[in-house]
Short mmCIF file of C-alpha atoms in Angstrom, two decimals:
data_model
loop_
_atom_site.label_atom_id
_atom_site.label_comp_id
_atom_site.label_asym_id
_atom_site.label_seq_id
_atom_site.Cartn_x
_atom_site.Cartn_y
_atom_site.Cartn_z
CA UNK A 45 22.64 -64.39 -17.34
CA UNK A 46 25.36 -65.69 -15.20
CA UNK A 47 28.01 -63.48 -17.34
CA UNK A 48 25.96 -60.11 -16.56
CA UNK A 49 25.72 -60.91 -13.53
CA UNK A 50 29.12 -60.90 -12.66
CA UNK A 51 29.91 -57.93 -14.82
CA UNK A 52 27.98 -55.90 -12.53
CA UNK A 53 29.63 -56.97 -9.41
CA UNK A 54 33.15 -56.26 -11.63
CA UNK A 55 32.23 -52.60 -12.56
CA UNK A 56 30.79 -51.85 -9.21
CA UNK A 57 34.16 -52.92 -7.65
CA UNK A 58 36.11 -50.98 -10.69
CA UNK A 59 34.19 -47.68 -9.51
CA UNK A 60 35.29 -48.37 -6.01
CA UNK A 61 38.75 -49.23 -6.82
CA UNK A 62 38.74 -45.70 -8.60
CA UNK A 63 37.71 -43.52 -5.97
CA UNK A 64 40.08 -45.77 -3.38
CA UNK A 65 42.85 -45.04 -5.86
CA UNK A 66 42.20 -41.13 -5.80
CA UNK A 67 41.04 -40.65 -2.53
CA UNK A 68 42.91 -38.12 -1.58
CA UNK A 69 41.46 -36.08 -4.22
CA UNK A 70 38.03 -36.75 -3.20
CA UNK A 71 38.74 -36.13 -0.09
CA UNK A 72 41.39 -33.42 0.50
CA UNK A 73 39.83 -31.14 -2.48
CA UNK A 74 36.65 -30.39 -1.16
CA UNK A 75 38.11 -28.86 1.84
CA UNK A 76 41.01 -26.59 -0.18
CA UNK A 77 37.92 -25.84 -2.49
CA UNK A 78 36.09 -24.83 0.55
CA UNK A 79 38.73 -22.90 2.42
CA UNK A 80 39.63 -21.04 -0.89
CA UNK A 81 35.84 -20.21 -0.65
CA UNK A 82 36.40 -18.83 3.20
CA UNK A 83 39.37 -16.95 1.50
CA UNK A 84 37.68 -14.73 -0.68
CA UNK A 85 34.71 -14.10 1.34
CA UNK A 86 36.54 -11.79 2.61
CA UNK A 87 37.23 -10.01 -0.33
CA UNK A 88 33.32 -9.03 -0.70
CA UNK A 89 32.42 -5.80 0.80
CA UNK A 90 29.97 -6.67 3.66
CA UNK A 91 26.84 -5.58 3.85
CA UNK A 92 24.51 -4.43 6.61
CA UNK A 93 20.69 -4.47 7.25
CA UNK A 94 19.05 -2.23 9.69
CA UNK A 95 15.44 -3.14 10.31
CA UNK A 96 12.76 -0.77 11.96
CA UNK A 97 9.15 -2.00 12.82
CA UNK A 98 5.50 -0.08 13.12
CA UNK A 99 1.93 0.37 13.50
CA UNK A 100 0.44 1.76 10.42
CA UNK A 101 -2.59 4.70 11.21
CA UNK A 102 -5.57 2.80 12.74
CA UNK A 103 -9.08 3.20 11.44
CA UNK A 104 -11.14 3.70 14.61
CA UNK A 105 -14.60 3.02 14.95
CA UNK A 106 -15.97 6.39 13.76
CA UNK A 107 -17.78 8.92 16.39
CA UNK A 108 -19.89 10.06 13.66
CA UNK A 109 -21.41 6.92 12.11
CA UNK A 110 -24.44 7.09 14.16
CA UNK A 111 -25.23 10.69 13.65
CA UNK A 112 -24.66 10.17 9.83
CA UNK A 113 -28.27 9.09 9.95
CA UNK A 114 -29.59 12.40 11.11
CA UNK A 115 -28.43 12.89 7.21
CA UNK A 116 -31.15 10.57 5.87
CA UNK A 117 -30.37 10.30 2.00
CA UNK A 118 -27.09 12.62 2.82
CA UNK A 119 -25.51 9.18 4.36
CA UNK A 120 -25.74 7.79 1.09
CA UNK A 121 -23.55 10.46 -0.45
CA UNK A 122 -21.62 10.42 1.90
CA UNK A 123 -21.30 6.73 1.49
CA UNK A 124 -20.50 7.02 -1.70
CA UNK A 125 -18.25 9.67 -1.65
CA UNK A 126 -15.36 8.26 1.32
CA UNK A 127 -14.18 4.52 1.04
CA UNK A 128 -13.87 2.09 3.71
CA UNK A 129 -11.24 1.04 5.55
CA UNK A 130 -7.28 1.22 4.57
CA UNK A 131 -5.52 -2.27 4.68
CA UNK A 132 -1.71 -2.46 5.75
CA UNK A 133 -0.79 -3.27 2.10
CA UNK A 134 -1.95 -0.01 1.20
CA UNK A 135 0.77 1.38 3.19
CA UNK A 136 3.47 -1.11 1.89
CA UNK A 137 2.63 0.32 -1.29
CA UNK A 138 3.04 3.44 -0.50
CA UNK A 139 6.52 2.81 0.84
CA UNK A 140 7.43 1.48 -2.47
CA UNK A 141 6.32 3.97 -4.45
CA UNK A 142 8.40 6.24 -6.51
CA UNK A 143 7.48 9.42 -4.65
CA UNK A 144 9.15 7.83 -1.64
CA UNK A 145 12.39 6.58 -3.64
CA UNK A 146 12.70 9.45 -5.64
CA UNK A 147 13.09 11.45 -1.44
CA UNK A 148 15.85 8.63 -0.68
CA UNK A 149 17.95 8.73 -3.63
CA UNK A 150 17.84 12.55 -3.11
CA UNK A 151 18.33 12.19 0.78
CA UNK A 152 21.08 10.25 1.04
CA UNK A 153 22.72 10.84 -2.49
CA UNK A 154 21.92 7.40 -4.15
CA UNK A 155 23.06 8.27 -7.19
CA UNK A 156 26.77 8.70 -6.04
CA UNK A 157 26.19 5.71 -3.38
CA UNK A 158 25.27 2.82 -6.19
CA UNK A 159 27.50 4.52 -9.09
CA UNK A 160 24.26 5.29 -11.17
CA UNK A 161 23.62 7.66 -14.07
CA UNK A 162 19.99 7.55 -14.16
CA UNK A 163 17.66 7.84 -11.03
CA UNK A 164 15.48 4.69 -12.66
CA UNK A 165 18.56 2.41 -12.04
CA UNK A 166 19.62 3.94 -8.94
CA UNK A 167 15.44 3.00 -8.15
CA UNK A 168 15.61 -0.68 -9.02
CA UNK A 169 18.77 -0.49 -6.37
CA UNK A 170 17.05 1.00 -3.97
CA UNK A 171 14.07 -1.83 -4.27
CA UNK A 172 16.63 -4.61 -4.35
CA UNK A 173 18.13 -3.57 -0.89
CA UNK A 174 15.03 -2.42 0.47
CA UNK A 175 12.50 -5.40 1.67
CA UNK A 176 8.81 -4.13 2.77
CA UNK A 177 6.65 -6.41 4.64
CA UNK A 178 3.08 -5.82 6.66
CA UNK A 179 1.81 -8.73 9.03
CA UNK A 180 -1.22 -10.65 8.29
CA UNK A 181 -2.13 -10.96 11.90
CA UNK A 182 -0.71 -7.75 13.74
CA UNK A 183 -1.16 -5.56 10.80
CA UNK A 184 2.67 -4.32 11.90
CA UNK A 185 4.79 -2.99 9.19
CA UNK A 186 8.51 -4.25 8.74
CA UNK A 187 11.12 -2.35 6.71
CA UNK A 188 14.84 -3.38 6.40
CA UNK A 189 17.26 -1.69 4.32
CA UNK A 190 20.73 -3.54 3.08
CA UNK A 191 23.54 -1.22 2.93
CA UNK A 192 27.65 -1.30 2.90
CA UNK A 193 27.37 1.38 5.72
CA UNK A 194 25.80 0.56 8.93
CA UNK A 195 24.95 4.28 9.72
CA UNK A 196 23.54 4.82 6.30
CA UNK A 197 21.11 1.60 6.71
CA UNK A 198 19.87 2.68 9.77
CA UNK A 199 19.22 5.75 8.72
CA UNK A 200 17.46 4.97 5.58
CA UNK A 201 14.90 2.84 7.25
CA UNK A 202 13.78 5.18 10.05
CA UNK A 203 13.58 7.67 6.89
CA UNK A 204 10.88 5.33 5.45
CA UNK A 205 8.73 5.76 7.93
CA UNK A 206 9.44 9.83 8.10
CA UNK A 207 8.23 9.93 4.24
CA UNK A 208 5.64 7.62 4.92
CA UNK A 209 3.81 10.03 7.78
CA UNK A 210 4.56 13.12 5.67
CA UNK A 211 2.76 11.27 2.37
CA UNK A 212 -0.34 10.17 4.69
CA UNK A 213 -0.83 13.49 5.84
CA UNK A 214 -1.52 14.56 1.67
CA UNK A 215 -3.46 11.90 1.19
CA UNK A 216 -7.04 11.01 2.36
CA UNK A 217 -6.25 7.75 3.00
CA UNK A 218 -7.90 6.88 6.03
CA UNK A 219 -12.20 7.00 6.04
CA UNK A 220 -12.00 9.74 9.02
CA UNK A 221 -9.74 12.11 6.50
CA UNK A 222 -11.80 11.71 3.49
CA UNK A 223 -15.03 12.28 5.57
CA UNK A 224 -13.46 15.34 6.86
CA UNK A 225 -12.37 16.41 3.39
CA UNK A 226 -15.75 16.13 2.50
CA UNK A 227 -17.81 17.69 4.78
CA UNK A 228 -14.99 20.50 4.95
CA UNK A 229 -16.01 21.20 1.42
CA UNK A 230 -19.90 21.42 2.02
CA UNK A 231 -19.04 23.40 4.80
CA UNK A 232 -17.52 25.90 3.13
CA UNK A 233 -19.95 25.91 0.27
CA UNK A 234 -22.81 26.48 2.85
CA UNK A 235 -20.91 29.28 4.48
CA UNK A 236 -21.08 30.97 1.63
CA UNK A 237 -24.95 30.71 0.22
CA UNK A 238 -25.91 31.28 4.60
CA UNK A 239 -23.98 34.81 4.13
CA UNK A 240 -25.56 35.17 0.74
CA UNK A 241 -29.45 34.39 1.98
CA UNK A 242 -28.47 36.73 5.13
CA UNK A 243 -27.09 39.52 3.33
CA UNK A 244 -30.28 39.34 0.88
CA UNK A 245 -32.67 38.94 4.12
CA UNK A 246 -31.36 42.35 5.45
CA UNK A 247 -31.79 44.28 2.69
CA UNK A 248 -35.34 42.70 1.78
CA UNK A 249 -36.81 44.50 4.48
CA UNK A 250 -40.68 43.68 5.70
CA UNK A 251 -43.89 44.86 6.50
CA UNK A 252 -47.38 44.14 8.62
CA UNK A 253 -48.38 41.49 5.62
CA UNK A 254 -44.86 39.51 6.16
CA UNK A 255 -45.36 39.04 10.34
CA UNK A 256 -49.08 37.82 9.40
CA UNK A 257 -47.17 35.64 7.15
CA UNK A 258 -45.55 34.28 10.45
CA UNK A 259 -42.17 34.06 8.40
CA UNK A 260 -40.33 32.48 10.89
CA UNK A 261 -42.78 29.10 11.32
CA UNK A 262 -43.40 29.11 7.76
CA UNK A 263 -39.67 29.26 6.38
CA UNK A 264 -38.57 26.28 9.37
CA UNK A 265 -41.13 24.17 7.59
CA UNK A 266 -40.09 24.85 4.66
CA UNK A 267 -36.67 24.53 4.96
CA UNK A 268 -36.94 21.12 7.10
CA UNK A 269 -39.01 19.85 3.49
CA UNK A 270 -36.61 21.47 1.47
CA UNK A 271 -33.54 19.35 3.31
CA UNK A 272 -35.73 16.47 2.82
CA UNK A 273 -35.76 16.89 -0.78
CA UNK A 274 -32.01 17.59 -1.46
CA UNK A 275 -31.34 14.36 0.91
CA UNK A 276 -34.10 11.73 -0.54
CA UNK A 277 -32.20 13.40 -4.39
CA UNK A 278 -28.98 12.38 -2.95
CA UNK A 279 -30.43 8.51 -2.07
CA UNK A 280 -32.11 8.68 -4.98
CA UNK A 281 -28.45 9.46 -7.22
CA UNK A 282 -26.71 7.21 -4.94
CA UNK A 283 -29.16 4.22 -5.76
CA UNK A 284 -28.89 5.16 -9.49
CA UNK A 285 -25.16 3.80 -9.71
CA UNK A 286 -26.29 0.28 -8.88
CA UNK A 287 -29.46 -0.20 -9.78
CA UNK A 288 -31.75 0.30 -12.97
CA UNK A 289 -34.34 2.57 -13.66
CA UNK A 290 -36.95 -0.09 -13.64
CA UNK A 291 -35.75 -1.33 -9.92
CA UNK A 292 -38.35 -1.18 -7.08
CA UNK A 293 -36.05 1.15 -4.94
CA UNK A 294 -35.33 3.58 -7.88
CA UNK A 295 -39.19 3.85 -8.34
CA UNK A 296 -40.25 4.32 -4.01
CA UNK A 297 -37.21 6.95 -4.33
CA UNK A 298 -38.96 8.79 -6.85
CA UNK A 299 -42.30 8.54 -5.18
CA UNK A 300 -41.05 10.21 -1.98
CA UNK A 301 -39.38 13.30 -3.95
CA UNK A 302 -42.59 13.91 -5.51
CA UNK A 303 -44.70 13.87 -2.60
CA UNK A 304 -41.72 15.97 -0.93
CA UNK A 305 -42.25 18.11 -4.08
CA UNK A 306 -45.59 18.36 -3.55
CA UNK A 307 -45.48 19.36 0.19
CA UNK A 308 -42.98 22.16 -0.34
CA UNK A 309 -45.16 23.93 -3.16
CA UNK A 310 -48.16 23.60 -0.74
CA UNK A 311 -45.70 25.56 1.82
CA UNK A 312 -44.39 28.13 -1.01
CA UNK A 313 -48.00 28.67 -1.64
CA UNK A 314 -49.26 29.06 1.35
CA UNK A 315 -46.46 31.24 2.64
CA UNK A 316 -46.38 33.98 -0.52
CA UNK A 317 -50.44 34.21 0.70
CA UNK A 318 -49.65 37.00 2.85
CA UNK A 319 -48.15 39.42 -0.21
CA UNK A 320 -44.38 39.53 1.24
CA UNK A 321 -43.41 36.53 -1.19
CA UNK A 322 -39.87 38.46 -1.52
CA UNK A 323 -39.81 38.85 2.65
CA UNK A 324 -40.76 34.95 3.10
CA UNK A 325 -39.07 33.65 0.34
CA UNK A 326 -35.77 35.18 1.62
CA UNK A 327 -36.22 34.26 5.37
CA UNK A 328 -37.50 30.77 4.08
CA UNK A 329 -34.10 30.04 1.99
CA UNK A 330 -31.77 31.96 4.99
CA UNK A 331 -33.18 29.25 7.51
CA UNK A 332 -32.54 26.16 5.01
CA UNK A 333 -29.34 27.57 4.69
CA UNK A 334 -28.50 28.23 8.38
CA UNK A 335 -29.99 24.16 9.12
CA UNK A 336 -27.35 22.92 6.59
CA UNK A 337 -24.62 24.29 7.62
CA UNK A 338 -25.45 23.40 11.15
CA UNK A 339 -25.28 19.84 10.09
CA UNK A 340 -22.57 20.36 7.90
CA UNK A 341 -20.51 21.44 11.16
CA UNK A 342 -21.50 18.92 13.43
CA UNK A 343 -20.83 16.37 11.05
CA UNK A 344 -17.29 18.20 10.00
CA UNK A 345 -16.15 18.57 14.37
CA UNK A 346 -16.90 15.00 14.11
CA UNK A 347 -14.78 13.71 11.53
CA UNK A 348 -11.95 15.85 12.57
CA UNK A 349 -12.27 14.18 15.95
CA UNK A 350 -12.02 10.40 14.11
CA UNK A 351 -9.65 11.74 11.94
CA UNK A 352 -7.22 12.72 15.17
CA UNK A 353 -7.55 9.27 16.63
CA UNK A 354 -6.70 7.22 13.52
CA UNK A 355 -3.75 9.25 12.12
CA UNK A 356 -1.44 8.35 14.53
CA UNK A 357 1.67 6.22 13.06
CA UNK A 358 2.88 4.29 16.07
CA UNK A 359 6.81 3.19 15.82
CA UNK A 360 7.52 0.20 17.34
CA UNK A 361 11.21 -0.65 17.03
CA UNK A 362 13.18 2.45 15.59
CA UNK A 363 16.00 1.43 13.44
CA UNK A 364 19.68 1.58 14.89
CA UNK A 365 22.73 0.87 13.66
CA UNK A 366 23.36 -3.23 13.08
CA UNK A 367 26.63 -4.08 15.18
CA UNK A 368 26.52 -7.33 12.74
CA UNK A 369 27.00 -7.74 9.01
CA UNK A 370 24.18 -9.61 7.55
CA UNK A 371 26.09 -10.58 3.84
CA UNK A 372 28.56 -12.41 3.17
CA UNK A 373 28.17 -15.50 5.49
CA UNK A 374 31.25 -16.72 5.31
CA UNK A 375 30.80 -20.37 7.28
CA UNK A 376 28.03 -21.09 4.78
CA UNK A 377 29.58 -19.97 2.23
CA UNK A 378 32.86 -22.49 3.18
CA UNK A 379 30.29 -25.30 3.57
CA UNK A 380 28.73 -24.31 0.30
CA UNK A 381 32.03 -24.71 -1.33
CA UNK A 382 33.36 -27.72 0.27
CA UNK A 383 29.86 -29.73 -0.69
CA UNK A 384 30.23 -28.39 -3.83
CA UNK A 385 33.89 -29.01 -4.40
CA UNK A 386 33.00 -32.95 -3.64
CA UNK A 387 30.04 -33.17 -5.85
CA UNK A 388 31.98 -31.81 -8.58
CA UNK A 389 35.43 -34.11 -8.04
CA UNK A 390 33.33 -36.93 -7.49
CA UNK A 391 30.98 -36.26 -10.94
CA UNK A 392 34.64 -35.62 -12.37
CA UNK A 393 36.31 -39.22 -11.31
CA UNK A 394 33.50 -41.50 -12.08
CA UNK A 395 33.19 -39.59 -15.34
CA UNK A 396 36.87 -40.05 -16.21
CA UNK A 397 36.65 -43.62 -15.26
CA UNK A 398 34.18 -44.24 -17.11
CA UNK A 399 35.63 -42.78 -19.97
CA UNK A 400 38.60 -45.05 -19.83
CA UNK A 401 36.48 -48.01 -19.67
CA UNK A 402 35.07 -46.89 -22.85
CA UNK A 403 38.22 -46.12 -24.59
CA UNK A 404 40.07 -49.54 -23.42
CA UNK A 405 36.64 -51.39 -25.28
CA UNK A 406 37.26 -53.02 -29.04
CA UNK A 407 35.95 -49.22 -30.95
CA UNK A 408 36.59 -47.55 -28.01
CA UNK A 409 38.04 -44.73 -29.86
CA UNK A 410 35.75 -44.60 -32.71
CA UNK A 411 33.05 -44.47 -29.88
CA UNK A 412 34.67 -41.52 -27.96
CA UNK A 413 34.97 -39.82 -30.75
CA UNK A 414 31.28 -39.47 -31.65
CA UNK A 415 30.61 -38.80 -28.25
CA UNK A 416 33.03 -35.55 -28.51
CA UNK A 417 31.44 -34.62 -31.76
CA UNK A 418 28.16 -35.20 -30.38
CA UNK A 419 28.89 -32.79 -27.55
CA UNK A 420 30.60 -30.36 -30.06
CA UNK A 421 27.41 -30.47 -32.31
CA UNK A 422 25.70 -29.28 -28.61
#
């Protein structure tokens, strides 16, 4: 035990006495390592990062949520047919989509810029300088753009946000815009049957049986049923997507249509009494026409109201030109090498000394030559 014991003092003492015999090495080539780093840092091409920040369109609290339940079952449609509220990332996915690349490679002439062939290439580019990034707090978006002109970068980030307003305004993104969409449709439709039903009304003409009849009483009753019915069939479609036939709401929704049902051929019967069923009939479907599309319109002023309020895409910071480069850093990049440098030279002295302890060893050489047929084999 005594003999290992002072071997390991000896080869501890032989490892210092090799690094004490080439210090200099050690010492002095890390630091030409690392100033031959500095040196050609400056051959790179440096390159520039503009960043712009903003506040993506805000979903306010809409106007028209309360009067959506002057709807009855049309809320549920309506529920159904617009989505709830947009999340930043949403927009940070828009910004790196390929609609929006495919505008910036044509913008600024990517093609040429990166020395691509194909615009796919001249894409994945574009994504690696680009860096998209929405706040989990704030909800503000951050875009910065890497390019070899300063100009160029700034420019290309405030054109993010350009392409960005221009897509949201062709997309219903926002619950205000596809409410609006929505009801702008209805309205439309309704337009149409209420100049149908009046055009048909005119020409239906009338007599003393249709103003016994009372038209005008019977067809508002009838067309406030008739709503009733189209809205308790839109609840009742609505709860259909979720829920089975055998469900207790499914089966109550189907009990109120027929008793709707029921109540509107009590009014068709008792209105066609009078012997002006063509008279009555038309006035009745004229007035259910006229009461949708005055819903239809309130609920479409509405929206569009919302839909003003939330579309607004507030910049914060507008990109400008960076005075700075961002790449290469050439101080870390000196320290990089000089650490480096001395790793390496110091991995490279121990090893060689090591190696000459093994070679000076009875076998020595038969031993460092497996070793460099092992490695070979490698």
């Amino acid at each position: 035990m005594s003999d290992q014991a002072d071997a390991a003092p000896a080869e501890g003492d032989d490892l210092l006495l090799a690094l004490l015999q080439r210090w200099r090495l050690v010492l002095i080539g890390p630091l030409a390592i690392g100033l031959a780093t500095l040196g050609l840092s400056y051959l790179i091409t440096p390159t520039y990062t503009a960043r712009t920040s903003f506040l993506p369109p805000q979903q306010q609290q809409s106007a028209a949520a309360s009067a959506l339940a002057s709807l009855g079952g049309l809320s549920s449609l309506v529920s159904g047919a617009v989505g709830g509220r947009t999340p930043a990332d949403q927009y940070v996915s828009l910004l790196e989509s390929t609609t929006v690349a495919d505008h910036l490679i044509d913008k600024f002439d990517l093609l040429k810029v990166y020395d691509k062939d194909v615009r796919i290439e001249a894409r994945k580019k574009l994504a690696k300088n680009t860096r998209v990034a929405a706040g989990k707090r704030d909800g503000i978006i951050v875009v910065e753009v890497d390019d070899e002109s300063p100009v160029r970068a700034a420019e290309m980030a405030n054109r993010y946000v350009d392409e960005l307003r221009s897509l949201t305004d062709r997309l219903a993104l926002t619950e205000a815009k596809q409410r609006r969409i929505f009801f702008e449709g209805h309205l439309q439709r309704t337009r149409d049957r209420l100049t149908q039903a009046q055009l048909a009304l005119q020409a239906s003409g009338f007599n003393l049986g249709s103003l016994k009849a009372e038209p005008k009483a019977a067809a508002e009753t009838y067309a406030k049923i008739k709503a009733d019915v189209t809205g308790a069939q839109a609840r009742l479609d609505s709860l259909r997507r979720n829920l089975t036939e055998s469900a207790p709401e499914i089966q109550q929704a189907e009990a109120a249509i027929a008793v709707l049902k029921t109540q509107l051929a009590l009014v068709e019967t008792t209105a066609t009494q009078g012997g002006s069923a063509d008279y009555v009939g038309k006035y009745r479907e004229f007035k259910y026409q006229e009461a949708l599309f005055e819903q239809f319109s309130r609920q479409y002023e509405l929206a569009r109201v919302d839909e003003s309020r939330e579309g607004l895409l507030q910049v914060i910071d507008a990109a400008q030109p960076p005075e700075k480069k961002s790449w290469p850093k050439r101080a870390l990049l000196a320290v990089a090498g000089t650490v480096l440098g001395f790793i390496a030279l110091l991995t490279w002295v121990l090893a060689s000394h090591r190696w000459q302890q093994i070679a000076g060893q009875p076998g020595g050489a038969q031993r460092l030559e497996s070793l460099r047929a092992a490695f070979r084999r490698r």
